[in-house]
Amino acid sequence: MNQGSFIDAIVWFIMLTILFYLNREIEIMRLVGEIEGYLRLYKAVRDKALATTLADFKSVISKKGVEGIDIKLVEKRIKDLVELVFISPTDLDPFGIVRKIKHLLLTSEKTLKKELKSFVPSASDAEIENTLNLLEATRALNFIYKVVNHIYMIGRKFKSLWILMQLDAQLPFITEEVRALEGAIEAFSKGLPVGDSVGPIVAASLIRKYCKQEEIIEEVENTIIAKGVFKNRIIYVIKAKGPGGTVGHLDDALEWVINNAGRVDAIITVDAALKLEGEETGSVAEGFGVAIGGIGVEKFNIEELATKHNVPLYAVLIKMSEEEALSVIDEKLYEGIEKAIANVERFIKTRTPENGIIAIIGVGNTIGVAP
Amino acid sequence: MSEEVLARMRRKFFPLYLIGLLASLIFLAHLVLNYIYTGKEQYLTLSMLTGLFSAYLAYSLAKLLRTKIPIYSYRKVVRCTQCGYEEEAEAKGGEILFENAGSCPKCGGEMIVQKIYRKKQLKGILG
Ligand SMILES: [Zn+2]
């Protein structure tokens, strides 16, 4: 065998191995650089959110007078509340879990409201609700930053290309969510309606069209029920009570309507829905079932009520992206609102009996929307 | 907004790309001239590599310059419930949809806030 070509082959082999190794190292460096860029972004957004939340609450305090308020203590408490955790009930034995979740949500909401109110006793409910919404968005941003940072640090510590690649692949979706929460911070600090408010806006429009001011009932906390007449049918429009940032207790309101009206012939829910990439913002889809997002407590309860009383469930969905749902409402969504109102009216005209009783539920956060 | 943070981060690379591109172009011209005058093959090989590198830098620079960041402003539309007269203005925050917004300058009827929305405008990264 020719000596020269054998050494050449060995050298080639070593160089090839080194090249493969270097390629891997460069790939890790590229991933680390990219992830670090995103992490810096998430951190900047979280810090800004925390600053906005603090500034917002301080402005509420200064509006109502600072006497007797320890600003330092308030600041510390707000920072603690950002780290707050909700421990969901065990689903080892899922029977009755919805009631348990509802109990947890109700009591924790009440406690948080009470605590914030104790700092500024003269603050209005809307101001407290907006601060709570800001806190919630800040908490979510803080959690996202911490988790991404955790996975990144583990990946770096063990020099694992796979962990870093998996994290890198998730980043576009996480960034979408961070943008959405960032938009929410902006919207809630200004108190302007968000994309998710389309449900309450449809409800408020129907109330303005068909219900009288004196027929608005406030039997359920944070929720209004308006009675009106449309095409010889009695309609009950249910929405969260504006203009604070709240979603209300729609299931309790529906139960009240059924108990007081004796029966309901149809339940129509109107809500924002996530669009797929490529779908038009503000396009409207109709469906059957209960259109409600969130943990599912209200959805469960409304479905229970409908099944118990044998009531058909109709839904109207207004499509938008996650960012649009949480940011100040886009102009295109008003076209969706008009279409949704027309859909609700058509459902009532064609699908319900004359002299029937219909419950219409505008689902979503009613920030910046009256009544 | 987060886009502005990203833009600020990317903007830092702009002079780096520009200087890199200029340097590699000068080097490329030098190599090409060398090849023309001496006719040596290795100048051609090197100039091809440098050409590829400059093309990559130019592409990155073009991508950077094409990036647009959205700037948001908030608007409100108030409408007269009597005659339908509309006015649009900036929403400063705290506006409430369907709330009373004064009286109509045309007929004196009740004006309400009919729309509040976010307006998006795109801005270049260096602007
Ligand atoms: Zn007028």
Short mmCIF file of C-alpha atoms and ligand atoms in Angstrom, two decimals:
data_model
loop_
_atom_site.label_atom_id
_atom_site.label_comp_id
_atom_site.label_asym_id
_atom_site.label_seq_id
_atom_site.Cartn_x
_atom_site.Cartn_y
_atom_site.Cartn_z
CA MET A 1 0.00 0.00 0.00
CA ASN A 2 1.23 3.43 -0.82
CA GLN A 3 2.47 5.09 2.42
CA GLY A 4 1.57 8.67 1.38
CA SER A 5 -2.05 7.99 0.56
CA PHE A 6 -2.59 6.14 3.86
CA ILE A 7 -1.38 9.16 5.91
CA ASP A 8 -3.48 11.41 3.71
CA ALA A 9 -6.53 9.33 4.48
CA ILE A 10 -5.83 9.48 8.23
CA VAL A 11 -5.41 13.27 8.08
CA TRP A 12 -8.64 13.59 6.13
CA PHE A 13 -10.45 11.43 8.64
CA ILE A 14 -9.20 13.51 11.60
CA MET A 15 -10.07 16.76 9.86
CA LEU A 16 -13.53 15.49 9.06
CA THR A 17 -14.09 14.51 12.71
CA ILE A 18 -12.91 17.91 13.91
CA LEU A 19 -15.19 19.57 11.38
CA PHE A 20 -18.20 17.62 12.64
CA TYR A 21 -17.36 18.52 16.21
CA LEU A 22 -16.87 22.19 15.34
CA ASN A 23 -20.16 22.20 13.44
CA ARG A 24 -21.96 21.01 16.56
CA GLU A 25 -20.23 23.61 18.74
CA ILE A 26 -21.11 26.39 16.28
CA GLU A 27 -24.72 25.19 16.22
CA ILE A 28 -24.85 25.33 20.04
CA MET A 29 -23.33 28.83 19.97
CA ARG A 30 -25.91 29.97 17.42
CA LEU A 31 -28.77 28.55 19.49
CA VAL A 32 -27.40 30.06 22.70
CA GLY A 33 -27.14 33.46 21.02
CA GLU A 34 -30.67 33.28 19.67
CA ILE A 35 -32.19 32.10 22.95
CA GLU A 36 -30.29 34.74 24.91
CA GLY A 37 -31.71 37.44 22.62
CA TYR A 38 -35.25 36.25 23.30
CA LEU A 39 -34.54 35.95 27.03
CA ARG A 40 -33.35 39.56 27.13
CA LEU A 41 -36.57 40.53 25.39
CA TYR A 42 -38.74 38.57 27.84
CA LYS A 43 -36.91 40.09 30.77
CA ALA A 44 -37.31 43.62 29.39
CA VAL A 45 -41.03 43.04 28.86
CA ARG A 46 -41.48 41.59 32.34
CA ASP A 47 -39.60 44.44 34.02
CA LYS A 48 -41.64 46.99 32.10
CA ALA A 49 -44.84 45.19 33.06
CA LEU A 50 -43.89 45.24 36.73
CA ALA A 51 -43.00 48.93 36.52
CA THR A 52 -46.32 49.69 34.78
CA THR A 53 -48.28 47.75 37.41
CA LEU A 54 -46.54 49.61 40.24
CA ALA A 55 -46.95 52.99 38.51
CA ASP A 56 -50.63 52.27 37.85
CA PHE A 57 -51.33 51.37 41.46
CA LYS A 58 -49.36 54.36 42.71
CA SER A 59 -51.36 56.66 40.47
CA VAL A 60 -54.56 55.24 41.99
CA ILE A 61 -53.10 55.92 45.44
CA SER A 62 -52.01 59.44 44.61
CA LYS A 63 -55.43 60.22 43.10
CA LYS A 64 -57.11 59.23 46.35
CA GLY A 65 -54.56 60.83 48.67
CA VAL A 66 -51.46 59.30 50.17
CA GLU A 67 -52.17 59.88 53.84
CA GLY A 68 -51.61 56.86 56.01
CA ILE A 69 -50.35 54.69 53.15
CA ASP A 70 -46.91 53.12 53.40
CA ILE A 71 -45.85 53.20 49.71
CA LYS A 72 -42.79 51.01 50.38
CA LEU A 73 -44.95 48.31 51.95
CA VAL A 74 -47.46 48.46 49.09
CA GLU A 75 -44.63 48.12 46.58
CA LYS A 76 -43.27 45.09 48.40
CA ARG A 77 -46.70 43.46 48.59
CA ILE A 78 -47.28 43.98 44.85
CA LYS A 79 -43.91 42.41 44.10
CA ASP A 80 -44.86 39.46 46.33
CA LEU A 81 -48.17 39.09 44.54
CA VAL A 82 -46.32 38.71 41.22
CA GLU A 83 -44.82 35.50 42.62
CA LEU A 84 -48.22 34.23 43.76
CA VAL A 85 -49.16 30.64 42.85
CA PHE A 86 -52.54 29.01 42.47
CA ILE A 87 -52.54 25.37 43.44
CA SER A 88 -55.27 23.65 41.47
CA PRO A 89 -57.27 20.93 43.25
CA THR A 90 -56.19 17.36 42.77
CA ASP A 91 -57.82 15.49 39.90
CA LEU A 92 -56.98 12.10 41.37
CA ASP A 93 -60.68 11.85 42.15
CA PRO A 94 -62.21 14.23 39.62
CA PHE A 95 -65.76 14.05 40.98
CA GLY A 96 -66.85 17.57 41.96
CA ILE A 97 -63.60 19.18 40.85
CA VAL A 98 -65.39 22.04 39.04
CA ARG A 99 -67.01 23.14 42.28
CA LYS A 100 -63.62 23.01 44.01
CA ILE A 101 -61.96 25.11 41.28
CA LYS A 102 -64.80 27.62 41.41
CA HIS A 103 -64.45 27.85 45.17
CA LEU A 104 -60.70 28.43 44.88
CA LEU A 105 -61.15 31.10 42.19
CA LEU A 106 -63.92 32.93 44.03
CA THR A 107 -62.21 32.98 47.40
CA SER A 108 -58.80 33.95 46.02
CA GLU A 109 -60.32 36.75 43.93
CA LYS A 110 -62.17 38.08 46.95
CA THR A 111 -59.08 37.92 49.13
CA LEU A 112 -56.88 39.71 46.59
CA LYS A 113 -59.48 42.43 46.04
CA LYS A 114 -59.85 42.92 49.75
CA GLU A 115 -56.11 43.17 50.24
CA LEU A 116 -55.66 45.75 47.48
CA LYS A 117 -58.65 47.64 48.78
CA SER A 118 -57.12 47.73 52.25
CA PHE A 119 -54.18 49.68 50.79
CA VAL A 120 -56.45 52.25 49.13
CA PRO A 121 -59.87 52.06 50.81
CA SER A 122 -61.32 54.80 48.58
CA ALA A 123 -60.36 53.15 45.27
CA SER A 124 -63.24 52.17 42.99
CA ASP A 125 -63.94 48.55 42.05
CA ALA A 126 -62.93 49.23 38.45
CA GLU A 127 -59.53 50.55 39.55
CA ILE A 128 -58.93 47.54 41.78
CA GLU A 129 -60.01 45.17 38.98
CA ASN A 130 -57.67 46.81 36.47
CA THR A 131 -54.77 46.52 38.92
CA LEU A 132 -55.61 42.85 39.46
CA ASN A 133 -55.62 42.30 35.69
CA LEU A 134 -52.26 44.01 35.40
CA LEU A 135 -50.93 41.84 38.21
CA GLU A 136 -52.18 38.72 36.47
CA ALA A 137 -50.47 39.62 33.18
CA THR A 138 -47.26 40.52 35.02
CA ARG A 139 -47.42 37.21 36.87
CA ALA A 140 -47.75 35.33 33.57
CA LEU A 141 -44.82 37.24 32.03
CA ASN A 142 -42.70 36.57 35.10
CA PHE A 143 -43.53 32.87 34.95
CA ILE A 144 -42.70 32.62 31.23
CA TYR A 145 -39.36 34.35 31.71
CA LYS A 146 -38.43 32.12 34.63
CA VAL A 147 -39.35 28.86 32.92
CA VAL A 148 -37.57 29.73 29.64
CA ASN A 149 -34.52 30.83 31.61
CA HIS A 150 -34.59 27.59 33.60
CA ILE A 151 -34.67 25.37 30.51
CA TYR A 152 -31.99 27.47 28.84
CA MET A 153 -29.68 27.22 31.84
CA ILE A 154 -30.15 23.46 32.11
CA GLY A 155 -29.42 23.11 28.38
CA ARG A 156 -26.30 25.20 28.69
CA LYS A 157 -25.11 23.47 31.82
CA PHE A 158 -25.25 20.05 30.18
CA LYS A 159 -24.25 21.41 26.75
CA SER A 160 -27.28 19.63 25.37
CA LEU A 161 -27.98 20.49 21.77
CA TRP A 162 -31.35 18.72 22.02
CA ILE A 163 -32.68 20.70 24.96
CA LEU A 164 -31.58 23.97 23.32
CA MET A 165 -33.09 22.95 19.97
CA GLN A 166 -36.42 22.05 21.57
CA LEU A 167 -36.50 25.36 23.43
CA ASP A 168 -35.54 27.26 20.29
CA ALA A 169 -38.37 25.61 18.36
CA GLN A 170 -40.88 26.74 21.00
CA LEU A 171 -39.72 30.36 21.08
CA PRO A 172 -41.94 31.72 18.25
CA PHE A 173 -45.06 30.51 20.07
CA ILE A 174 -43.84 31.78 23.44
CA THR A 175 -42.96 35.14 21.91
CA GLU A 176 -46.49 35.38 20.50
CA GLU A 177 -47.82 34.92 24.01
CA VAL A 178 -45.38 37.44 25.49
CA ARG A 179 -46.49 40.00 22.87
CA ALA A 180 -50.12 39.30 23.74
CA LEU A 181 -49.48 39.83 27.45
CA GLU A 182 -47.50 42.97 26.67
CA GLY A 183 -50.49 44.30 24.75
CA ALA A 184 -52.67 43.41 27.74
CA ILE A 185 -50.45 45.43 30.07
CA GLU A 186 -50.82 48.44 27.76
CA ALA A 187 -54.59 48.00 27.45
CA PHE A 188 -55.25 47.48 31.15
CA SER A 189 -53.05 50.37 32.24
CA LYS A 190 -55.05 52.62 29.88
CA GLY A 191 -58.38 50.98 30.72
CA LEU A 192 -59.30 50.60 27.04
CA PRO A 193 -61.32 47.64 25.65
CA VAL A 194 -59.36 44.65 24.34
CA GLY A 195 -60.07 42.14 21.55
CA ASP A 196 -61.53 39.73 24.09
CA SER A 197 -64.14 42.42 24.87
CA VAL A 198 -66.04 41.68 21.64
CA GLY A 199 -68.50 39.47 23.53
CA PRO A 200 -69.40 42.20 26.05
CA ILE A 201 -69.50 44.78 23.23
CA VAL A 202 -72.05 42.66 21.32
CA ALA A 203 -74.04 42.28 24.54
CA ALA A 204 -73.84 46.01 25.28
CA SER A 205 -74.98 46.84 21.73
CA LEU A 206 -77.97 44.50 22.09
CA ILE A 207 -78.79 46.08 25.47
CA ARG A 208 -78.67 49.55 23.90
CA LYS A 209 -80.88 48.39 21.03
CA TYR A 210 -83.56 46.33 22.76
CA CYS A 211 -83.45 46.86 26.54
CA LYS A 212 -84.46 49.78 28.71
CA GLN A 213 -82.02 51.28 31.17
CA GLU A 214 -84.34 50.53 34.12
CA GLU A 215 -84.51 46.83 33.17
CA ILE A 216 -80.88 46.21 34.00
CA ILE A 217 -80.66 43.87 36.96
CA GLU A 218 -77.60 43.46 39.17
CA GLU A 219 -78.43 40.33 41.10
CA VAL A 220 -75.09 38.55 40.61
CA GLU A 221 -71.79 40.07 41.67
CA ASN A 222 -69.88 41.82 38.86
CA THR A 223 -72.51 40.77 36.33
CA ILE A 224 -75.49 42.51 34.75
CA ILE A 225 -78.65 40.99 33.32
CA ALA A 226 -80.75 43.14 31.00
CA LYS A 227 -84.31 42.20 30.06
CA GLY A 228 -85.68 43.30 26.71
CA VAL A 229 -88.03 42.45 23.87
CA PHE A 230 -87.05 41.45 20.34
CA LYS A 231 -89.48 40.13 17.68
CA ASN A 232 -92.09 39.08 20.27
CA ARG A 233 -89.51 37.18 22.29
CA ILE A 234 -88.22 38.10 25.72
CA ILE A 235 -84.45 38.36 25.71
CA TYR A 236 -82.14 38.34 28.70
CA VAL A 237 -78.73 39.76 27.84
CA ILE A 238 -75.99 38.76 30.27
CA LYS A 239 -72.56 40.38 30.44
CA ALA A 240 -69.89 41.23 32.99
CA LYS A 241 -70.41 44.61 34.62
CA GLY A 242 -68.27 47.31 33.00
CA PRO A 243 -66.21 49.32 32.71
CA GLY A 244 -63.78 47.54 35.05
CA GLY A 245 -61.65 44.67 33.81
CA THR A 246 -63.79 41.74 34.88
CA VAL A 247 -65.33 38.67 33.25
CA GLY A 248 -68.25 38.37 35.66
CA HIS A 249 -70.05 35.26 36.87
CA LEU A 250 -72.01 34.35 33.77
CA ASP A 251 -73.08 30.88 34.93
CA ASP A 252 -74.63 32.25 38.12
CA ALA A 253 -76.41 34.94 36.08
CA LEU A 254 -77.82 32.31 33.72
CA GLU A 255 -79.02 30.27 36.68
CA TRP A 256 -80.73 33.38 38.04
CA VAL A 257 -82.46 33.95 34.68
CA ILE A 258 -83.67 30.34 34.49
CA ASN A 259 -84.93 30.43 38.06
CA ASN A 260 -86.71 33.76 37.61
CA ALA A 261 -88.09 33.36 34.10
CA GLY A 262 -89.10 29.76 34.79
CA ARG A 263 -87.58 28.46 31.59
CA VAL A 264 -85.26 29.43 28.72
CA ASP A 265 -85.81 28.35 25.10
CA ALA A 266 -82.30 29.01 23.80
CA ILE A 267 -78.90 30.05 25.08
CA ILE A 268 -76.69 32.02 22.71
CA THR A 269 -73.07 32.68 23.70
CA VAL A 270 -70.90 35.21 21.87
CA ASP A 271 -67.14 35.06 22.39
CA ALA A 272 -63.76 35.78 20.86
CA ALA A 273 -62.04 32.74 19.39
CA LEU A 274 -58.45 32.15 18.39
CA LYS A 275 -57.98 32.29 14.64
CA LEU A 276 -55.55 30.12 12.79
CA GLU A 277 -52.71 31.76 10.90
CA GLY A 278 -54.18 32.72 7.52
CA GLU A 279 -57.71 33.32 8.79
CA GLU A 280 -59.11 36.83 8.64
CA THR A 281 -59.29 38.91 11.84
CA GLY A 282 -62.92 39.74 12.58
CA SER A 283 -64.40 36.86 10.59
CA VAL A 284 -67.37 35.27 12.29
CA ALA A 285 -68.19 31.60 12.73
CA GLU A 286 -71.36 30.10 14.16
CA GLY A 287 -71.55 26.91 16.10
CA PHE A 288 -73.32 24.77 18.65
CA GLY A 289 -72.21 24.58 22.25
CA VAL A 290 -70.93 27.03 24.81
CA ALA A 291 -68.32 29.49 23.57
CA ILE A 292 -66.31 30.24 26.69
CA GLY A 293 -62.58 30.02 27.22
CA GLY A 294 -60.70 29.93 30.49
CA ILE A 295 -60.41 27.11 32.98
CA GLY A 296 -63.81 25.68 32.08
CA VAL A 297 -65.79 26.20 35.28
CA GLU A 298 -68.42 28.45 33.68
CA LYS A 299 -68.53 26.30 30.56
CA PHE A 300 -69.23 23.24 32.68
CA ASN A 301 -71.91 24.97 34.71
CA ILE A 302 -73.70 26.42 31.66
CA GLU A 303 -73.62 23.04 29.94
CA GLU A 304 -75.02 21.44 33.09
CA LEU A 305 -77.84 23.99 33.25
CA ALA A 306 -78.63 23.61 29.55
CA THR A 307 -78.68 19.82 29.77
CA LYS A 308 -80.81 19.83 32.91
CA HIS A 309 -83.41 22.13 31.34
CA ASN A 310 -83.06 20.70 27.82
CA VAL A 311 -82.10 24.03 26.22
CA PRO A 312 -80.30 24.20 22.86
CA LEU A 313 -76.91 25.95 22.89
CA TYR A 314 -75.93 28.26 20.02
CA ALA A 315 -72.58 30.02 19.71
CA VAL A 316 -71.18 32.93 17.71
CA LEU A 317 -67.41 33.23 17.48
CA ILE A 318 -65.40 36.26 16.41
CA LYS A 319 -61.94 35.25 15.22
CA MET A 320 -58.70 36.99 16.24
CA SER A 321 -55.11 36.17 17.11
CA GLU A 322 -53.92 35.76 20.67
CA GLU A 323 -52.18 39.12 20.53
CA GLU A 324 -55.30 40.84 19.22
CA ALA A 325 -57.41 39.19 21.93
CA LEU A 326 -55.41 40.78 24.72
CA SER A 327 -54.34 44.09 23.12
CA VAL A 328 -56.51 47.16 22.64
CA ILE A 329 -59.22 46.16 20.16
CA ASP A 330 -58.44 46.32 16.43
CA GLU A 331 -60.69 48.32 14.09
CA LYS A 332 -61.38 45.22 11.96
CA LEU A 333 -63.06 43.56 14.93
CA TYR A 334 -65.91 46.10 14.82
CA GLU A 335 -66.99 44.56 11.51
CA GLY A 336 -66.98 41.20 13.28
CA ILE A 337 -69.12 42.69 16.05
CA GLU A 338 -71.71 43.92 13.51
CA LYS A 339 -71.79 40.48 11.86
CA ALA A 340 -72.10 38.76 15.25
CA ILE A 341 -75.06 40.97 16.21
CA ALA A 342 -76.74 40.11 12.90
CA ASN A 343 -76.08 36.41 13.57
CA VAL A 344 -77.60 36.57 17.05
CA GLU A 345 -80.71 38.31 15.65
CA ARG A 346 -80.98 35.68 12.91
CA PHE A 347 -80.68 32.84 15.43
CA ILE A 348 -83.50 34.33 17.48
CA LYS A 349 -85.73 34.90 14.45
CA THR A 350 -85.23 31.51 12.82
CA ARG A 351 -84.41 29.12 15.63
CA THR A 352 -86.58 30.12 18.58
CA PRO A 353 -90.36 29.98 19.01
CA GLU A 354 -92.44 33.14 19.22
CA ASN A 355 -93.05 34.32 22.79
CA GLY A 356 -89.96 32.37 23.74
CA ILE A 357 -87.40 33.37 26.35
CA ILE A 358 -83.81 33.63 25.13
CA ALA A 359 -80.60 34.11 27.10
CA ILE A 360 -77.77 35.86 25.27
CA ILE A 361 -74.38 35.78 26.97
CA GLY A 362 -71.58 38.14 25.92
CA VAL A 363 -68.46 36.34 27.09
CA GLY A 364 -65.16 38.09 27.73
CA ASN A 365 -63.44 40.83 29.65
CA THR A 366 -65.57 43.95 29.76
CA ILE A 367 -62.77 46.45 30.36
CA GLY A 368 -63.68 49.89 29.01
CA VAL A 369 -67.16 48.80 27.94
CA ALA A 370 -70.28 50.24 29.55
CA PRO A 371 -72.70 49.32 31.02
CA MET B 1 -43.34 47.59 22.97
CA SER B 2 -41.21 44.47 22.62
CA GLU B 3 -40.65 45.15 18.91
CA GLU B 4 -38.83 48.34 19.81
CA VAL B 5 -36.53 46.44 22.16
CA LEU B 6 -35.79 43.97 19.36
CA ALA B 7 -35.23 46.79 16.88
CA ARG B 8 -32.81 48.48 19.25
CA MET B 9 -30.93 45.20 19.61
CA ARG B 10 -30.77 44.70 15.83
CA ARG B 11 -29.86 48.32 15.16
CA LYS B 12 -26.59 47.77 17.02
CA PHE B 13 -25.50 45.37 14.26
CA PHE B 14 -26.10 47.90 11.49
CA PRO B 15 -22.65 49.65 11.57
CA LEU B 16 -20.98 46.25 12.03
CA TYR B 17 -22.60 44.88 8.86
CA LEU B 18 -21.87 48.06 6.93
CA ILE B 19 -18.16 48.16 7.84
CA GLY B 20 -17.84 44.41 7.20
CA LEU B 21 -19.47 44.75 3.80
CA LEU B 22 -17.27 47.70 2.74
CA ALA B 23 -14.10 45.93 3.91
CA SER B 24 -14.93 42.71 2.12
CA LEU B 25 -15.83 44.60 -1.07
CA ILE B 26 -12.48 46.43 -1.04
CA PHE B 27 -10.69 43.14 -0.42
CA LEU B 28 -12.67 41.57 -3.28
CA ALA B 29 -11.69 44.37 -5.68
CA HIS B 30 -8.07 43.94 -4.62
CA LEU B 31 -8.16 40.21 -5.32
CA VAL B 32 -9.87 40.62 -8.68
CA LEU B 33 -7.34 43.24 -9.78
CA ASN B 34 -4.51 40.96 -8.65
CA TYR B 35 -5.96 38.13 -10.72
CA ILE B 36 -6.33 40.35 -13.79
CA TYR B 37 -2.73 41.59 -13.61
CA THR B 38 -0.97 38.35 -12.54
CA GLY B 39 -3.34 35.70 -13.91
CA LYS B 40 -2.70 33.47 -10.86
CA GLU B 41 -5.47 30.94 -10.14
CA GLN B 42 -5.36 31.25 -6.34
CA TYR B 43 -6.52 34.90 -6.55
CA LEU B 44 -9.58 33.73 -8.45
CA THR B 45 -10.44 31.07 -5.83
CA LEU B 46 -10.01 33.57 -2.99
CA SER B 47 -12.05 36.23 -4.77
CA MET B 48 -14.87 33.75 -5.25
CA LEU B 49 -14.93 33.00 -1.51
CA THR B 50 -14.78 36.71 -0.67
CA GLY B 51 -17.57 37.36 -3.17
CA LEU B 52 -19.79 34.79 -1.44
CA PHE B 53 -19.03 36.35 1.94
CA SER B 54 -19.86 39.87 0.68
CA ALA B 55 -23.10 38.59 -0.82
CA TYR B 56 -24.05 37.10 2.56
CA LEU B 57 -23.30 40.40 4.33
CA ALA B 58 -25.24 42.38 1.73
CA TYR B 59 -28.21 40.04 2.16
CA SER B 60 -28.13 40.42 5.97
CA LEU B 61 -27.94 44.19 5.63
CA ALA B 62 -30.87 44.26 3.22
CA LYS B 63 -32.89 42.07 5.62
CA LEU B 64 -32.07 44.44 8.48
CA LEU B 65 -33.12 47.48 6.46
CA ARG B 66 -36.37 45.83 5.33
CA THR B 67 -37.45 45.12 8.93
CA LYS B 68 -40.45 47.21 9.91
CA ILE B 69 -41.60 47.70 13.47
CA PRO B 70 -45.21 48.51 14.30
CA ILE B 71 -46.01 51.75 16.11
CA TYR B 72 -49.38 51.82 17.83
CA SER B 73 -51.67 54.74 18.49
CA TYR B 74 -55.10 54.71 20.11
CA ARG B 75 -58.14 56.33 18.49
CA LYS B 76 -61.76 56.91 19.46
CA VAL B 77 -64.81 57.65 17.36
CA VAL B 78 -67.66 59.59 18.97
CA ARG B 79 -71.04 59.65 17.22
CA CYS B 80 -74.20 61.65 17.69
CA THR B 81 -77.19 59.44 18.59
CA GLN B 82 -79.55 61.93 16.87
CA CYS B 83 -78.00 62.88 13.54
CA GLY B 84 -75.12 60.44 13.17
CA TYR B 85 -72.42 63.12 13.07
CA GLU B 86 -69.00 61.54 13.76
CA GLU B 87 -65.77 62.82 15.17
CA GLU B 88 -62.46 60.98 15.50
CA ALA B 89 -59.76 61.82 18.01
CA GLU B 90 -56.88 60.33 19.92
CA ALA B 91 -57.83 58.09 22.85
CA LYS B 92 -55.71 59.06 25.82
CA GLY B 93 -56.83 56.21 28.05
CA GLY B 94 -59.78 55.93 30.39
CA GLU B 95 -62.34 56.29 27.58
CA ILE B 96 -65.33 54.01 27.94
CA LEU B 97 -67.22 52.51 25.04
CA PHE B 98 -70.91 53.61 24.79
CA GLU B 99 -70.43 56.28 27.47
CA ASN B 100 -71.67 59.81 27.02
CA ALA B 101 -69.15 62.08 25.25
CA GLY B 102 -70.72 65.54 25.41
CA SER B 103 -73.24 67.10 23.07
CA CYS B 104 -73.27 67.25 19.28
CA PRO B 105 -71.88 70.45 17.72
CA LYS B 106 -74.35 70.07 14.81
CA CYS B 107 -77.68 69.40 16.51
CA GLY B 108 -76.97 69.42 20.24
CA GLY B 109 -77.93 65.76 20.59
CA GLU B 110 -76.18 63.25 22.86
CA MET B 111 -72.81 62.01 21.62
CA ILE B 112 -71.52 58.58 22.67
CA VAL B 113 -68.18 56.83 22.24
CA GLN B 114 -68.93 54.48 19.35
CA LYS B 115 -65.50 52.97 18.75
CA ILE B 116 -62.16 52.73 20.50
CA TYR B 117 -59.40 51.02 18.59
CA ARG B 118 -55.67 50.53 18.17
CA LYS B 119 -54.13 51.84 15.00
CA LYS B 120 -51.00 50.19 13.68
CA GLN B 121 -48.37 51.99 11.62
CA LEU B 122 -45.17 50.44 10.33
CA LYS B 123 -41.86 52.21 10.77
CA GLY B 124 -38.43 51.35 9.34
CA ILE B 125 -35.83 50.05 11.75
CA LEU B 126 -33.48 53.02 11.39
CA GLY B 127 -36.16 55.71 11.31
ZN ZN C 1 -76.05 65.55 16.09
#
